Coordinates of C-alpha atoms in Angstrom, one line a residue:
Chain F
M825 CA 221.5 150.3 140.4
S826 CA 220.1 153.1 138.3
K827 CA 220.4 156.9 140.4
S828 CA 218.8 160.3 139.6
F829 CA 220.3 162.4 137.5
K830 CA 219.7 166.2 137.9
M831 CA 220.4 167.7 134.3
Q832 CA 220.2 170.9 132.2
V833 CA 220.3 171.5 128.7
L834 CA 220.8 174.3 126.8
V835 CA 219.5 175.2 123.3
R836 CA 220.9 178.2 121.5
L837 CA 220.0 179.5 117.7
K838 CA 223.2 178.7 115.7
P839 CA 224.7 181.9 114.8
G840 CA 223.4 183.3 111.7
V841 CA 219.7 182.4 112.3
L842 CA 217.6 185.1 112.3
D843 CA 216.5 185.7 116.3
V844 CA 213.2 188.0 116.3
Q845 CA 213.2 187.9 120.3
G846 CA 216.3 188.9 120.7
K847 CA 216.0 192.0 118.3
A848 CA 213.0 193.0 119.6
V849 CA 214.3 193.2 123.4
E850 CA 217.1 195.3 122.0
S851 CA 215.1 197.3 120.4
S852 CA 213.5 197.9 123.5
L853 CA 216.3 198.3 125.3
R854 CA 217.3 201.2 122.5
A855 CA 214.3 202.8 122.8
E856 CA 215.0 203.2 126.2
G857 CA 218.4 204.8 126.1
R858 CA 220.6 201.8 127.0
S859 CA 222.1 201.1 124.1
V860 CA 225.7 199.9 125.1
V861 CA 223.8 196.5 125.2
T862 CA 223.8 194.4 121.7
N863 CA 223.7 191.2 119.7
I864 CA 221.2 189.5 122.4
R865 CA 220.3 185.8 121.5
I866 CA 217.2 184.3 123.4
G867 CA 217.9 180.7 124.1
K868 CA 216.1 178.4 126.3
L869 CA 217.4 176.3 129.3
I870 CA 215.5 172.8 129.6
E871 CA 215.8 171.2 133.3
L872 CA 215.2 167.7 133.4
E873 CA 216.0 164.2 135.5
V874 CA 216.9 161.2 134.3
R875 CA 216.8 157.6 136.0
A876 CA 220.4 156.2 134.3
D877 CA 223.7 154.4 135.7
S878 CA 225.9 156.9 135.6
E879 CA 226.0 159.8 134.6
A880 CA 227.5 159.1 131.0
A881 CA 224.4 157.2 130.4
A882 CA 222.2 159.8 131.2
R883 CA 223.7 162.3 129.0
E884 CA 223.4 160.0 126.2
E885 CA 219.6 159.5 126.9
I886 CA 219.3 163.3 127.5
S887 CA 221.1 163.6 123.7
A888 CA 219.0 161.2 121.7
L889 CA 215.8 163.4 123.1
C890 CA 217.9 166.7 122.3
N891 CA 218.0 165.2 118.3
K892 CA 214.3 163.1 118.7
L893 CA 212.6 166.5 120.0
L894 CA 214.2 168.9 122.1
V895 CA 216.1 170.7 119.1
N896 CA 216.0 171.0 116.1
S897 CA 219.6 170.8 114.1
I898 CA 218.5 173.2 111.6
I899 CA 218.7 175.7 113.5
E900 CA 219.6 174.9 116.6
D901 CA 222.7 173.8 118.7
F902 CA 222.7 172.4 122.9
E903 CA 224.5 172.0 125.7
I904 CA 224.2 169.5 128.0
R905 CA 225.3 170.1 131.8
A906 CA 225.0 168.6 135.3
A907 CA 222.1 170.7 137.4
Chain W
M229 CA 185.3 157.7 95.1
P230 CA 187.9 159.8 96.3
K231 CA 188.9 159.8 99.9
V232 CA 191.0 162.5 101.6
S233 CA 192.0 161.9 105.2
V234 CA 192.3 165.1 107.5
V235 CA 194.8 164.8 110.1
L236 CA 193.0 166.7 113.2
F237 CA 195.7 167.5 116.4
P238 CA 195.2 169.0 119.2
G239 CA 195.3 172.3 118.7
S240 CA 194.5 172.5 114.8
N241 CA 191.8 175.1 113.7
C242 CA 192.3 174.8 110.3
D243 CA 190.6 171.3 109.8
H244 CA 187.1 172.3 109.1
D245 CA 188.0 174.6 106.6
V246 CA 189.8 171.9 104.5
V247 CA 187.1 169.2 105.0
H248 CA 184.3 171.6 103.3
A249 CA 187.4 172.8 100.6
F250 CA 187.5 169.0 99.3
R251 CA 183.9 168.2 99.4
S252 CA 183.2 171.4 97.5
L253 CA 185.7 170.6 94.6
R254 CA 183.8 170.6 91.3
I255 CA 186.9 167.6 90.3
G256 CA 184.5 166.0 87.4
A257 CA 181.1 163.2 87.4
P258 CA 183.4 160.2 86.3
Q259 CA 185.4 160.7 89.7
G260 CA 182.2 161.2 91.8
E261 CA 182.2 163.3 94.8
V262 CA 184.9 163.5 97.2
S263 CA 184.7 161.9 100.4
V264 CA 186.9 163.4 103.1
D265 CA 187.0 162.0 106.5
L266 CA 188.8 163.1 109.8
V267 CA 191.6 161.5 111.5
W268 CA 192.6 162.0 115.0
H269 CA 196.2 162.0 115.5
A270 CA 196.2 159.2 118.1
S271 CA 195.2 156.7 115.7
S272 CA 198.3 154.8 114.1
E273 CA 196.6 153.7 111.1
L274 CA 195.1 155.7 107.5
K275 CA 192.2 153.8 106.0
D276 CA 193.7 153.8 102.6
P277 CA 193.3 157.2 101.2
D278 CA 194.1 159.1 98.0
L279 CA 195.6 162.2 100.0
V280 CA 196.9 163.1 103.4
V281 CA 195.9 166.5 104.3
L282 CA 197.7 168.2 107.5
P283 CA 195.2 171.4 108.2
G284 CA 196.7 174.0 110.1
G285 CA 196.6 175.5 113.2
F286 CA 198.5 175.6 116.7
S287 CA 199.1 171.7 116.8
F288 CA 200.2 171.0 120.7
G289 CA 200.0 174.7 121.1
D290 CA 203.1 175.1 119.3
Y291 CA 204.9 174.2 122.4
V292 CA 208.5 173.5 121.6
R293 CA 208.9 174.7 118.1
T294 CA 205.7 175.0 115.9
G295 CA 205.1 171.0 114.7
A296 CA 207.6 169.4 117.1
L297 CA 204.8 167.7 119.3
A298 CA 202.8 166.5 116.4
K299 CA 205.8 164.0 115.3
L300 CA 205.5 162.0 118.1
S301 CA 202.1 161.3 117.8
P302 CA 201.1 157.9 116.3
I303 CA 199.5 158.9 113.5
A304 CA 202.9 160.2 112.4
R305 CA 204.6 157.3 111.7
A306 CA 201.1 156.3 109.2
V307 CA 202.3 159.3 107.6
H308 CA 205.8 158.9 107.6
A309 CA 204.8 155.5 105.8
F310 CA 201.9 156.7 103.4
A311 CA 204.4 159.1 102.3
A312 CA 207.5 156.9 101.5
A313 CA 204.8 154.6 99.8
G314 CA 204.4 157.4 97.3
G315 CA 201.4 158.6 98.9
H316 CA 199.8 161.9 98.9
V317 CA 200.4 164.4 101.2
L318 CA 199.5 168.1 101.5
G319 CA 200.5 170.3 104.8
I320 CA 198.9 173.8 104.9
C321 CA 200.6 176.4 107.7
N322 CA 201.2 174.3 110.7
G323 CA 200.8 171.2 108.6
F324 CA 203.9 172.6 106.7
Q325 CA 205.4 173.0 110.0
I326 CA 204.7 169.6 111.1
L327 CA 205.8 168.5 107.8
C328 CA 209.0 170.1 108.3
E329 CA 209.2 168.6 111.3
L330 CA 208.9 165.3 110.9
G331 CA 211.9 165.2 108.3
L332 CA 209.3 164.4 105.0
L333 CA 210.3 168.3 104.0
P334 CA 213.8 170.7 104.2
G335 CA 214.2 173.4 106.1
V336 CA 211.8 175.0 109.2
L337 CA 209.5 177.8 108.9
L338 CA 210.8 180.7 111.5
R339 CA 209.0 183.8 113.2
N340 CA 207.9 185.9 110.6
Q341 CA 211.0 188.8 109.9
G342 CA 209.1 191.3 111.1
R343 CA 208.2 189.8 114.2
T344 CA 204.2 190.1 113.9
F345 CA 201.6 187.7 113.3
L346 CA 200.6 188.4 109.8
S347 CA 196.8 187.5 108.3
R348 CA 196.5 189.3 105.4
Q349 CA 196.1 188.5 101.2
V350 CA 199.6 188.0 99.6
H351 CA 200.2 187.3 96.1
L352 CA 201.5 183.7 95.0
R353 CA 203.3 182.9 91.8
V354 CA 203.4 178.9 91.0
E355 CA 206.7 177.7 90.1
P356 CA 207.3 174.4 87.7
S357 CA 208.2 171.2 90.3
P358 CA 207.2 167.9 90.1
S359 CA 204.4 168.4 92.7
F360 CA 200.7 168.0 91.0
F361 CA 199.8 172.0 92.1
S362 CA 202.3 172.7 89.1
S363 CA 201.5 171.9 85.3
P364 CA 201.4 173.5 82.0
E365 CA 198.0 175.4 82.7
T366 CA 199.2 176.6 86.1
E367 CA 203.1 177.1 86.0
G368 CA 203.9 181.2 86.0
R369 CA 200.4 181.7 87.2
V370 CA 199.7 184.3 89.7
V371 CA 197.0 183.6 93.1
S372 CA 196.0 186.0 95.5
C373 CA 195.8 184.0 98.5
P374 CA 195.6 184.7 102.6
I375 CA 198.2 183.7 104.9
A376 CA 198.2 184.1 108.9
H377 CA 200.9 182.9 110.9
G378 CA 203.5 184.0 113.3
E379 CA 206.1 181.5 112.2
G380 CA 205.9 181.5 108.3
N381 CA 209.4 182.3 107.6
Y382 CA 210.7 179.4 105.7
F383 CA 214.6 178.9 106.3
A384 CA 217.3 176.1 105.2
D385 CA 221.0 176.6 104.8
E386 CA 222.6 177.8 101.7
Q387 CA 222.9 173.7 100.1
T388 CA 219.6 172.8 101.3
L389 CA 218.6 176.2 99.4
A390 CA 220.5 175.2 96.2
E391 CA 219.3 171.5 96.1
L392 CA 215.6 172.9 96.7
E393 CA 216.3 175.2 93.3
D394 CA 218.3 172.4 91.5
H395 CA 215.6 170.4 91.9
K396 CA 212.7 172.4 91.4
Q397 CA 211.0 171.5 94.5
V398 CA 209.9 175.2 94.9
V399 CA 206.1 175.2 94.7
F400 CA 205.3 178.4 95.2
R401 CA 206.7 182.0 95.8
Y402 CA 205.8 185.3 96.9
C403 CA 205.9 187.4 94.5
R404 CA 204.1 190.7 93.7
Q405 CA 201.1 191.2 91.3
D406 CA 202.9 191.1 88.4
G407 CA 204.4 188.2 89.3
S408 CA 208.0 189.3 90.0
V409 CA 209.7 188.0 92.8
H410 CA 211.7 190.3 95.4
P411 CA 212.9 188.2 98.4
E412 CA 213.8 191.5 100.0
D413 CA 210.9 193.3 100.0
P414 CA 208.6 193.1 102.7
E415 CA 205.6 193.8 101.3
S416 CA 205.5 191.2 98.5
N417 CA 207.6 188.3 100.7
P418 CA 206.2 189.6 103.9
N419 CA 207.4 187.0 106.6
G420 CA 211.7 187.1 105.4
S421 CA 211.1 183.7 103.3
K422 CA 214.6 182.5 102.2
H423 CA 214.1 182.6 97.9
A424 CA 210.7 184.2 99.2
I425 CA 209.5 180.4 99.8
A426 CA 206.2 179.9 100.5
G427 CA 205.5 176.2 99.1
I428 CA 208.1 173.2 98.6
C429 CA 207.6 169.8 97.5
N430 CA 209.8 166.3 98.3
R431 CA 211.9 165.3 95.3
E432 CA 209.0 163.2 94.1
G433 CA 206.5 165.4 94.0
N434 CA 204.2 163.6 96.6
V435 CA 205.1 165.5 99.4
V436 CA 204.1 169.2 99.4
G437 CA 204.0 171.8 102.3
L438 CA 202.5 175.3 101.9
M439 CA 201.9 178.3 104.4
P440 CA 199.3 180.4 102.7
H441 CA 195.3 179.1 102.7
P442 CA 193.9 178.3 99.8
E443 CA 191.3 176.1 101.2
R444 CA 190.1 179.1 103.2
A445 CA 188.9 181.5 100.3
L446 CA 187.3 179.4 98.1
E447 CA 183.7 181.1 98.5
A448 CA 182.9 183.8 97.0
L449 CA 181.5 185.4 100.6
V450 CA 185.4 184.9 101.8
G451 CA 187.6 184.5 98.9
G452 CA 185.9 187.4 96.3
A453 CA 187.2 187.4 93.1
S454 CA 190.5 185.4 94.3
G455 CA 188.6 183.0 95.4
D456 CA 188.2 181.0 91.8
R457 CA 191.6 181.3 91.4
C458 CA 192.1 179.4 94.5
R459 CA 189.6 177.0 93.7
E460 CA 191.2 176.2 90.7
L461 CA 194.4 176.0 92.3
L462 CA 192.8 172.7 94.4
E463 CA 190.8 171.4 91.9
T464 CA 194.2 171.2 89.4
Y465 CA 196.3 169.4 92.7
A466 CA 193.3 167.1 93.5
K467 CA 192.3 166.0 90.1
A468 CA 196.4 165.2 89.3
V469 CA 196.2 163.4 92.5
F470 CA 193.2 161.5 92.4
H471 CA 193.6 160.7 88.6
A472 CA 197.0 159.4 89.7
R473 CA 195.9 157.2 91.9
A474 CA 193.6 155.5 89.7
L475 CA 196.2 154.7 87.1
S476 CA 198.3 153.1 89.9
D477 CA 195.6 151.1 91.1
K478 CA 194.6 150.0 87.3
S479 CA 198.2 149.1 86.8
A480 CA 198.5 147.0 90.1
R481 CA 194.8 145.5 88.6
I482 CA 196.7 144.6 85.4
S483 CA 200.1 143.6 86.7
A484 CA 198.2 141.0 89.3

């Protein structure tokens, strides 16, 4: 009997890949005088529900979805976790 | 009559520029005019074109990543099969981003280094490559061409870049007016692309992607004097594509 699993995917830019969004936030903070915050990298959090027989099967399904669409492995890494 | 299919995704916005450009090419009487049709992305087949063009725009609102959702469109499978069989595919701007997401070209287009959307003229140098944009007449030529993109910063890992260079897959580089290439110079390489790459092809040369928009600049009204160079560029390419197709049809008939 399959169950519904609430899961999350964290998508991060790989180290070294230019993150202009992070840089923009950092420079705005610096302009405001908050120079103690550095190395900002902005990723994304994807929440989803998967119907599967087990959490392992749900993770496998999400992993396939990440490789197919949600993540570009040239520039991004991902991490799956239970919500 | 040579036939071009332009694929229309939800959010494409340069499709009619491409249609106009290919219909207006002066490629010589023997081959006749160019027939151009639009193919909606939900279609799962192509109707035997000589060339498939993926136009610019914001397919699927650039959701997830630029070009990402387009690869799940039914037409994507047909474009893959067409390219695998040696068919010629040209992606311009968002079309280039889609070709990268489809895995038909290596690498990815990141946000522009300077963070802003860039809508301006650039200079391009035509590089020696297996693509039909390159020929003894066009190689080394500097062409002024418009760009209009927020994500045109070509990125690939060092190994992929080395392979692109080894196999001469760089078709266009951003350059100064004198043709010199300075990847670290934001004036001549405005989006920060690795190796100042503006366009690449696959190893066979039949799949080409470029960020600039030569199709927007063909008419004197919008392209000015530089429009002639953009026109020559597209005409050189189209002629070679149509000629190659005519030859392969002929040899197919002979061997049959």
